Structure formats: structure tokens, C-alpha cells
């Protein structure tokens, strides 16, 4: 079946640093979604992307829909402690959703 | 608040037992999805319903079943529970159409002892 790869698997950064993570697929997607999950809670939608090349921001977060439609990037600027969590990408090739394995972000004070 | 409601939040039961998890989707969303997340793992897709009909099946065990009722709420039934079924179970809902976004509930944490 379709799979998504996310990198890096985990990252440790200093507070104030910028963060970049990406998601790649072997298939073309119509929609890319980025979620953040805090421990023991449900994933929260951060950004949704609908068109190839689209660049969308949500506060300190910026995400891009790759022009090949097979990848997406999420950047977090000036990280703060509450950015800690797992970031999942999800693609929507049709009616269903495919999730990546997640990037675990730790922010050191 | 995503608008997706799940009950119960926590459930502790014994092996061999059966439990039912309940989900109310966001107002207007016809699709409901169920996911399982074991400790420090990703989201495993179990099953999707659309307007009362099963739409897609993922890695759902035969011991598990689900349904979506006319009022669009959904239930996930887990039977003959095993220790390995301990996990967070998430319900999510979306509108139909390829541009629909997926919204998650807060999950039901199942512990099987």
C-alpha cells in the first residue's frame, strides 16, 4: 500500500532555533496535512495544503506542497518549549488518508 | 476543540473481555475513521465509514468490528481482548471530497490487564 516517509525520525534542538522536517511519498497526493500530537492526546491539525507549490503559514509554522505532489515540508521558526511533540504528515491520494510515522521534536531550554 | 467527541477517555479491562468505544463526528461530517496508536507508535488505520456504510478497511483484526449509525455516530467494538490491544484508539471525521481535512478526537485509552 501507499506509504509516507518522514525525516528526521527525531530531533533535538535548542529553544529559539528553526526546525525543518519533510515527508515524501512514492505516490501523488491531492492534499497534504500536517498534525502535531502532544503525549496522550489526539493529533491536532496545523496546516492543510491543496495545490502543488502552495506555501501556507500558521503563525511560526510554514508548510509547502511539493511541486511533484510527492512531498511536503514543514518549517517551525524560533522554536519554543511548547513545540515539543510528534509531528505527523498525512497525504490524501483519494478518499482515504495515509499517515507518516512521525517526527519527534524535543526542544532544549 | 476539534468537535469530534470520544467516550470513554480511559478504560481498563481484563483479557478476554469486550469493550465498545464511541465516537460522535463533527457536525456535518459524514465520514468517520478509526485509528489505533500503540505506545510510541504511529497511527494505524483500522476502518472508515461514510454515511453508515463501510468505505475502507485497514489493518483491523477480526476480533474488532465497527459500525456507523443513522445519526452518524460510530462505535468500535473490541472483543476477546488481549494484552497487545492496549493502545490509544482515535476517531476522526471529515467531510467528503478530496479537499476534506481530517479532525481527530482526544482518543480513548484502553488498558488490558
mmCIF file of C-alpha atoms in Angstrom:
data_model
loop_
_atom_site.group_PDB
_atom_site.id
_atom_site.type_symbol
_atom_site.label_atom_id
_atom_site.label_comp_id
_atom_site.label_asym_id
_atom_site.label_seq_id
_atom_site.Cartn_x
_atom_site.Cartn_y
_atom_site.Cartn_z
ATOM 1 C CA UNK A 1 0.000 0.000 0.000
ATOM 2 C CA UNK A 2 0.928 3.639 -0.060
ATOM 3 C CA UNK A 3 3.490 4.729 2.483
ATOM 4 C CA UNK A 4 4.864 8.013 3.640
ATOM 5 C CA UNK A 5 8.393 8.579 4.840
ATOM 6 C CA UNK A 6 9.130 11.313 7.331
ATOM 7 C CA UNK A 7 12.512 12.665 8.220
ATOM 8 C CA UNK A 8 14.097 13.102 10.537
ATOM 9 C CA UNK A 9 12.634 10.461 12.873
ATOM 10 C CA UNK A 10 13.547 12.596 15.847
ATOM 11 C CA UNK A 11 15.378 15.806 16.525
ATOM 12 C CA UNK A 12 16.727 17.707 19.485
ATOM 13 C CA UNK A 13 17.044 21.443 19.082
ATOM 14 C CA UNK A 14 17.788 24.461 21.234
ATOM 15 C CA UNK A 15 14.999 26.846 22.068
ATOM 16 C CA UNK A 16 14.957 29.640 19.509
ATOM 17 C CA UNK A 17 16.267 27.520 16.640
ATOM 18 C CA UNK A 18 14.410 26.919 13.415
ATOM 19 C CA UNK A 19 13.221 23.410 12.535
ATOM 20 C CA UNK A 20 12.694 21.711 9.200
ATOM 21 C CA UNK A 21 11.115 18.353 8.566
ATOM 22 C CA UNK A 22 9.791 16.681 5.469
ATOM 23 C CA UNK A 23 7.542 13.988 4.202
ATOM 24 C CA UNK A 24 7.882 12.017 0.971
ATOM 25 C CA UNK A 25 5.719 9.578 -0.890
ATOM 26 C CA UNK A 26 6.060 7.271 -3.845
ATOM 27 C CA UNK A 27 2.576 8.310 -4.953
ATOM 28 C CA UNK A 28 0.983 11.596 -5.948
ATOM 29 C CA UNK A 29 -1.258 13.193 -3.345
ATOM 30 C CA UNK A 30 -4.066 15.713 -3.779
ATOM 31 C CA UNK A 31 -3.860 17.049 -0.246
ATOM 32 C CA UNK A 32 -1.131 17.259 2.374
ATOM 33 C CA UNK A 33 -1.902 17.730 6.052
ATOM 34 C CA UNK A 34 0.413 18.403 8.978
ATOM 35 C CA UNK A 35 -0.531 17.464 12.539
ATOM 36 C CA UNK A 36 1.017 17.867 15.978
ATOM 37 C CA UNK A 37 0.368 15.367 18.742
ATOM 38 C CA UNK A 38 1.064 16.003 22.405
ATOM 39 C CA UNK A 39 1.545 12.945 24.640
ATOM 40 C CA UNK A 40 -1.709 11.112 25.296
ATOM 41 C CA UNK A 41 -3.771 13.481 23.200
ATOM 42 C CA UNK A 42 -5.262 13.453 19.738
ATOM 43 C CA UNK A 43 -3.408 14.862 16.727
ATOM 44 C CA UNK A 44 -4.248 18.489 16.062
ATOM 45 C CA UNK A 45 -4.352 19.795 12.510
ATOM 46 C CA UNK A 46 -1.749 22.511 11.953
ATOM 47 C CA UNK A 47 -1.780 23.196 8.235
ATOM 48 C CA UNK A 48 -3.602 21.870 5.177
ATOM 49 C CA UNK A 49 -2.233 22.154 1.636
ATOM 50 C CA UNK A 50 -4.255 21.642 -1.523
ATOM 51 C CA UNK A 51 -2.190 22.692 -4.556
ATOM 52 C CA UNK A 52 1.228 21.762 -5.832
ATOM 53 C CA UNK A 53 3.680 24.512 -4.940
ATOM 54 C CA UNK A 54 1.355 26.011 -2.328
ATOM 55 C CA UNK A 55 3.090 27.663 0.620
ATOM 56 C CA UNK A 56 0.958 28.232 3.716
ATOM 57 C CA UNK A 57 1.776 29.726 7.103
ATOM 58 C CA UNK A 58 0.166 29.395 10.505
ATOM 59 C CA UNK A 59 1.993 31.639 12.943
ATOM 60 C CA UNK A 60 5.560 30.369 13.258
ATOM 61 C CA UNK A 61 4.754 27.335 11.109
ATOM 62 C CA UNK A 62 5.159 27.241 7.349
ATOM 63 C CA UNK A 63 4.414 24.282 5.131
ATOM 64 C CA UNK A 64 4.795 23.675 1.424
ATOM 65 C CA UNK A 65 3.151 21.282 -1.003
ATOM 66 C CA UNK A 66 5.947 19.984 -3.238
ATOM 67 C CA UNK A 67 5.639 20.692 -6.952
ATOM 68 C CA UNK A 68 5.959 16.984 -7.765
ATOM 69 C CA UNK A 69 2.970 16.382 -5.432
ATOM 70 C CA UNK A 70 5.009 13.637 -3.802
ATOM 71 C CA UNK A 71 6.441 15.600 -0.908
ATOM 72 C CA UNK A 72 5.774 18.278 1.649
ATOM 73 C CA UNK A 73 7.851 20.310 4.088
ATOM 74 C CA UNK A 74 7.115 21.820 7.478
ATOM 75 C CA UNK A 75 9.239 24.548 8.998
ATOM 76 C CA UNK A 76 8.963 25.915 12.525
ATOM 77 C CA UNK A 77 10.715 29.174 13.226
ATOM 78 C CA UNK A 78 12.076 30.329 16.580
ATOM 79 C CA UNK A 79 11.112 27.158 18.431
ATOM 80 C CA UNK A 80 9.687 27.348 21.943
ATOM 81 C CA UNK A 81 9.266 24.638 24.609
ATOM 82 C CA UNK A 82 5.618 24.009 23.747
ATOM 83 C CA UNK A 83 6.643 22.933 20.235
ATOM 84 C CA UNK A 84 7.669 19.615 21.787
ATOM 85 C CA UNK A 85 5.655 16.728 20.414
ATOM 86 C CA UNK A 86 5.264 14.420 17.472
ATOM 87 C CA UNK A 87 4.605 15.913 14.056
ATOM 88 C CA UNK A 88 2.741 13.763 11.564
ATOM 89 C CA UNK A 89 2.266 14.378 7.903
ATOM 90 C CA UNK A 90 -0.697 12.903 6.087
ATOM 91 C CA UNK A 91 -1.498 12.667 2.435
ATOM 92 C CA UNK A 92 -4.815 12.233 0.765
ATOM 93 C CA UNK A 93 -4.485 10.413 -2.538
ATOM 94 C CA UNK A 94 -8.226 9.966 -2.868
ATOM 95 C CA UNK A 95 -10.865 9.463 -0.234
ATOM 96 C CA UNK A 96 -8.585 7.924 2.372
ATOM 97 C CA UNK A 97 -5.677 9.346 4.351
ATOM 98 C CA UNK A 98 -2.148 7.982 4.621
ATOM 99 C CA UNK A 99 -0.018 8.962 7.633
ATOM 100 C CA UNK A 100 3.712 9.169 8.042
ATOM 101 C CA UNK A 101 5.435 7.607 11.074
ATOM 102 C CA UNK A 102 6.031 10.997 12.656
ATOM 103 C CA UNK A 103 8.941 13.242 13.626
ATOM 104 C CA UNK A 104 9.536 13.520 17.370
ATOM 105 C CA UNK A 105 10.693 17.005 18.310
ATOM 106 C CA UNK A 106 12.434 17.840 21.570
ATOM 107 C CA UNK A 107 13.264 21.433 22.458
ATOM 108 C CA UNK A 108 16.069 22.029 24.921
ATOM 109 C CA UNK A 109 15.942 25.196 27.035
ATOM 110 C CA UNK B 1 -11.659 21.557 20.437
ATOM 111 C CA UNK B 2 -11.888 19.614 17.157
ATOM 112 C CA UNK B 3 -15.605 18.931 17.501
ATOM 113 C CA UNK B 4 -15.056 15.163 17.493
ATOM 114 C CA UNK B 5 -16.158 13.562 20.763
ATOM 115 C CA UNK B 6 -14.947 10.208 22.031
ATOM 116 C CA UNK B 7 -16.015 8.234 25.080
ATOM 117 C CA UNK B 8 -14.773 6.854 27.342
ATOM 118 C CA UNK B 9 -11.453 8.676 27.732
ATOM 119 C CA UNK B 10 -9.955 5.839 29.734
ATOM 120 C CA UNK B 11 -10.892 2.195 30.021
ATOM 121 C CA UNK B 12 -9.243 -0.579 31.993
ATOM 122 C CA UNK B 13 -10.363 -4.135 31.463
ATOM 123 C CA UNK B 14 -9.158 -7.710 31.574
ATOM 124 C CA UNK B 15 -8.048 -10.088 28.861
ATOM 125 C CA UNK B 16 -10.890 -11.884 27.155
ATOM 126 C CA UNK B 17 -13.343 -9.079 27.755
ATOM 127 C CA UNK B 18 -15.233 -6.947 25.237
ATOM 128 C CA UNK B 19 -15.441 -3.152 25.106
ATOM 129 C CA UNK B 20 -17.208 -0.576 22.997
ATOM 130 C CA UNK B 21 -15.725 2.797 22.122
ATOM 131 C CA UNK B 22 -17.989 5.553 20.955
ATOM 132 C CA UNK B 23 -17.428 8.489 18.642
ATOM 133 C CA UNK B 24 -19.525 11.472 17.605
ATOM 134 C CA UNK B 25 -18.151 13.195 14.492
ATOM 135 C CA UNK B 26 -18.070 16.911 13.843
ATOM 136 C CA UNK B 27 -21.381 18.387 12.844
ATOM 137 C CA UNK B 28 -21.843 17.876 9.115
ATOM 138 C CA UNK B 29 -19.083 15.309 8.672
ATOM 139 C CA UNK B 30 -20.313 12.096 7.096
ATOM 140 C CA UNK B 31 -17.046 10.143 7.225
ATOM 141 C CA UNK B 32 -15.701 8.551 10.370
ATOM 142 C CA UNK B 33 -12.305 6.909 10.659
ATOM 143 C CA UNK B 34 -10.865 4.761 13.442
ATOM 144 C CA UNK B 35 -7.151 4.589 14.213
ATOM 145 C CA UNK B 36 -5.097 2.631 16.721
ATOM 146 C CA UNK B 37 -1.930 4.026 18.238
ATOM 147 C CA UNK B 38 0.206 1.774 20.395
ATOM 148 C CA UNK B 39 2.823 3.230 22.735
ATOM 149 C CA UNK B 40 5.286 5.427 20.833
ATOM 150 C CA UNK B 41 3.952 4.164 17.518
ATOM 151 C CA UNK B 42 2.328 5.811 14.559
ATOM 152 C CA UNK B 43 -1.332 5.896 13.647
ATOM 153 C CA UNK B 44 -2.630 2.611 12.298
ATOM 154 C CA UNK B 45 -5.756 2.942 10.186
ATOM 155 C CA UNK B 46 -8.466 0.489 11.179
ATOM 156 C CA UNK B 47 -11.640 1.293 9.304
ATOM 157 C CA UNK B 48 -13.657 4.072 7.662
ATOM 158 C CA UNK B 49 -17.394 4.602 7.427
ATOM 159 C CA UNK B 50 -19.225 7.036 5.213
ATOM 160 C CA UNK B 51 -22.869 7.837 5.891
ATOM 161 C CA UNK B 52 -23.480 4.498 7.550
ATOM 162 C CA UNK B 53 -21.637 2.335 5.041
ATOM 163 C CA UNK B 54 -18.205 0.782 5.406
ATOM 164 C CA UNK B 55 -15.905 2.602 2.963
ATOM 165 C CA UNK B 56 -12.408 1.271 3.604
ATOM 166 C CA UNK B 57 -10.696 -1.270 5.800
ATOM 167 C CA UNK B 58 -7.179 -1.159 7.123
ATOM 168 C CA UNK B 59 -5.342 -3.472 9.477
ATOM 169 C CA UNK B 60 -8.371 -4.268 11.586
ATOM 170 C CA UNK B 61 -8.393 -7.570 13.422
ATOM 171 C CA UNK B 62 -11.314 -9.954 13.035
ATOM 172 C CA UNK B 63 -11.939 -9.537 16.775
ATOM 173 C CA UNK B 64 -12.679 -5.876 16.115
ATOM 174 C CA UNK B 65 -15.760 -4.506 14.424
ATOM 175 C CA UNK B 66 -17.328 -1.121 13.903
ATOM 176 C CA UNK B 67 -20.491 0.479 12.704
ATOM 177 C CA UNK B 68 -21.883 3.904 11.953
ATOM 178 C CA UNK B 69 -25.438 4.656 12.955
ATOM 179 C CA UNK B 70 -28.085 6.780 11.186
ATOM 180 C CA UNK B 71 -27.265 9.733 13.450
ATOM 181 C CA UNK B 72 -23.650 9.343 12.175
ATOM 182 C CA UNK B 73 -22.100 8.418 15.492
ATOM 183 C CA UNK B 74 -19.853 5.387 15.341
ATOM 184 C CA UNK B 75 -18.875 2.593 17.668
ATOM 185 C CA UNK B 76 -15.772 0.426 17.647
ATOM 186 C CA UNK B 77 -16.228 -2.948 19.291
ATOM 187 C CA UNK B 78 -13.181 -4.810 20.552
ATOM 188 C CA UNK B 79 -13.698 -8.382 21.723
ATOM 189 C CA UNK B 80 -11.629 -11.215 23.179
ATOM 190 C CA UNK B 81 -9.199 -8.578 24.301
ATOM 191 C CA UNK B 82 -5.500 -9.350 24.527
ATOM 192 C CA UNK B 83 -2.696 -7.514 26.305
ATOM 193 C CA UNK B 84 -1.450 -6.245 22.953
ATOM 194 C CA UNK B 85 -4.720 -4.437 22.322
ATOM 195 C CA UNK B 86 -3.739 -1.856 24.920
ATOM 196 C CA UNK B 87 -3.459 1.365 22.966
ATOM 197 C CA UNK B 88 -4.962 4.728 22.234
ATOM 198 C CA UNK B 89 -7.907 4.499 19.873
ATOM 199 C CA UNK B 90 -8.720 7.603 17.905
ATOM 200 C CA UNK B 91 -11.777 8.520 15.970
ATOM 201 C CA UNK B 92 -11.556 11.157 13.275
ATOM 202 C CA UNK B 93 -14.076 12.703 10.938
ATOM 203 C CA UNK B 94 -14.018 14.569 7.672
ATOM 204 C CA UNK B 95 -16.285 15.977 5.036
ATOM 205 C CA UNK B 96 -16.469 14.076 1.793
ATOM 206 C CA UNK B 97 -14.381 15.184 -1.140
ATOM 207 C CA UNK B 98 -10.671 15.126 -1.817
ATOM 208 C CA UNK B 99 -10.080 18.506 -0.157
ATOM 209 C CA UNK B 100 -11.606 17.488 3.135
ATOM 210 C CA UNK B 101 -9.472 17.726 6.242
ATOM 211 C CA UNK B 102 -9.364 15.103 8.973
ATOM 212 C CA UNK B 103 -10.145 16.104 12.549
ATOM 213 C CA UNK B 104 -9.318 13.859 15.492
ATOM 214 C CA UNK B 105 -10.987 13.282 18.807
ATOM 215 C CA UNK B 106 -8.990 13.156 22.016
ATOM 216 C CA UNK B 107 -8.884 9.393 21.975
ATOM 217 C CA UNK B 108 -9.862 6.519 24.214
ATOM 218 C CA UNK B 109 -7.020 4.955 26.137
ATOM 219 C CA UNK B 110 -7.593 1.222 26.548
ATOM 220 C CA UNK B 111 -5.571 -0.753 29.054
ATOM 221 C CA UNK B 112 -5.939 -4.528 29.047
ATOM 222 C CA UNK B 113 -4.623 -6.254 32.169
#
